[in-house]
Amino acid sequence: MRKILKLFSFIFILAAIFSVMACSNGKSGIIGELSYEATRTELDVTADFEENEKLSDSNTTVSVKLYDQDENYKTYLSVKVENNISGKVTFENLTQNTKYILKLFVSIDGFEEELDSIEATTKNEGNSMETAISIKTVDDFKAMSNDKDAYYRLDADLDFAQSGSISLFTESFSFSGKFFGNNHTISNVTLAAKKHSGLFGYLDGAEISDLNIKNVDLTSTTTIQFAGVIAGFAKDSTLKNIVVDDFMYNGEKSTTSYNLVVGGLIGETQGSGSIENCQMLNADIKIEKASKVLNCGLIVANLTGEYLVDQSVASGKLAIGIKNSSATVYSGTMYIGGFIGANSSLRKVSNSYSDVDIDVYRLEIDSALDQEISNKLYVGGFIGGNPGNQCNVENCFAYADIDVVAAELTDDYITKAKDQIIADVLRVGGFIGSVRSSAFGINNCLYYPKTTGVYVAAMVEKTTVDEQDSYSDYVISLTVAENRLDASKVNNLGAQLDKIDFVFNAKYETKNDDDEDVLVNITDEVELQSIKDSCIDKNNLSSNAADVLSDSLKQALNTLLTKE
């Protein structure tokens, strides 16, 4: 009996050994193969299997190992097999145009078996203009998100009408390559609502050139903080020879509590870069915004850093509805410009113009007695204002109508507006709302009214402290509403026509017979005229103001006037 038991034990041990040997010599029963897609520096590897329950066993692991072409081991990645069928891994930071060997392994109870081996080569495309990756389809365009540093060349017109929404790159994975549009057209684009919304989303050290874009749409959500057709944010980047025609930004009923930066081409810039020979045509930007900061401009909303803007054009409409941020507080700082919203770039804005209609109005009207006003509003036909310490503008003009009214644009909005405060601080200029300081200045620039010119309707509130009367802080100008520059830094800045008006009711707060706070109209004609005179600035009015422009800008202005 003992001999029989020993014999069975011996047979069992032999069976176990042969089982292990079989597993380690390709007898696991698992069948798998590798395939891959390559970029310049990455290999996206897929492992496909015939369905096998062993792949879901906790004692089974799958991996792909990477070797150089001489089969020297480099590294490995574990594979998570989905549904016992397939899994994917990506090898990153590889050498361009280099052959590698990929091997697929399965390990059961620590015994490893090689299932497949293939050669894989990273691409040689996209390292220079000569080897730029060709883009001929929408899928090719979207595939740029696989390689953010490459050179790309558009070799066909693209229609995104049936392609869903897109904003390719993010702050953590920003585009730093070069995109040559090759004078082709991208059309019917719906931008995805992200923190940084735009065709490219976020640029960092990128270059975009020779590109036409037509019919772009973006609907605001609470997600968006920076938006522009090209990118919501551009750091150390260059835009050149770009034409965008027909951009619709639907920001009605937006409830975002973030600061909001919306530009036609770019939301916000940072670092050093340039925007040259670019056009934003037929833009229609509508925003309804509660409190916080709002920057909005048809070329750039917030131009910071050391950015040059030259030989560029903006045309379209801006409609900005300002909401109450709560039942009692109405706050925020807003820079709204026909060309640039807020400009603090250390470099020059030159040889450019805006053709724009700007409407700024209040929503959700409350009684002024019940509402605290603590917002600042800067509006300009060309630039809203410069919140920083630089403003260097030369040979530019604004062809603009600007309406700022303290009511919704309904049939009786003028009547309502005259009884509402629009802002705690208001600066409205035909060319620029506010210039605080600069080592440079404004030279050879023009404001030319379109139809109504600069028009403001709001209530003026009178307060008396220590027997001293003060009024709402409003300045409305044909050129620059608030100018803190030295006189020598403003040269040849003028307005062509006297089209400016301010309609208002002036009121002061007092007590009625029931000791309740009430607002009473100021009716003294002399005082009312004095208030109006103190708010309106018609300096720099000249019938020859356009003479300071370059010949090319004079021609552009004459073309606009002929259209009218």
Coordinates of C-alpha atoms in Angstrom, one line a residue, residues 396-400 430-431 445-450 453-454 477-479 492-500 538-549 553-554 557-558 561:
C396 CA -4.9 102.9 -35.4
F397 CA -8.5 104.0 -35.7
A398 CA -11.9 103.0 -34.2
Y399 CA -15.0 103.2 -36.5
A400 CA -17.6 102.6 -33.8
G430 CA -14.7 106.6 -28.6
F431 CA -11.1 105.3 -28.9
C445 CA -4.9 107.6 -33.8
L446 CA -8.5 108.4 -34.6
Y447 CA -12.1 107.8 -33.5
Y448 CA -14.7 108.1 -36.3
P449 CA -18.3 107.8 -35.2
K450 CA -20.5 105.6 -37.4
G453 CA -21.3 107.8 -31.9
V454 CA -20.9 107.7 -28.2
S477 CA -15.3 111.2 -24.3
L478 CA -14.9 111.3 -28.0
T479 CA -11.4 109.9 -27.7
N492 CA -2.4 113.4 -32.9
L493 CA -5.3 111.7 -31.2
G494 CA -8.6 113.0 -32.6
A495 CA -12.2 112.5 -33.3
Q496 CA -13.6 113.3 -36.7
L497 CA -17.2 114.2 -35.8
D498 CA -19.1 115.6 -32.8
K499 CA -21.4 112.7 -32.1
I500 CA -21.6 112.2 -28.3
K538 CA -15.2 116.7 -26.4
N539 CA -11.5 117.5 -26.5
N540 CA -9.5 116.4 -29.6
L541 CA -12.4 117.1 -31.9
S542 CA -11.1 118.0 -35.4
S543 CA -12.5 117.8 -38.9
N544 CA -9.0 116.9 -40.1
A545 CA -8.4 114.2 -37.5
A546 CA -8.1 111.5 -40.1
D547 CA -5.1 113.2 -41.7
V548 CA -2.7 111.7 -39.1
L549 CA -3.4 108.1 -40.3
L553 CA -5.5 103.2 -43.0
K554 CA -7.0 106.3 -44.7
L557 CA -11.5 104.2 -43.5
N558 CA -12.8 105.5 -46.9
L561 CA -17.5 105.2 -45.2

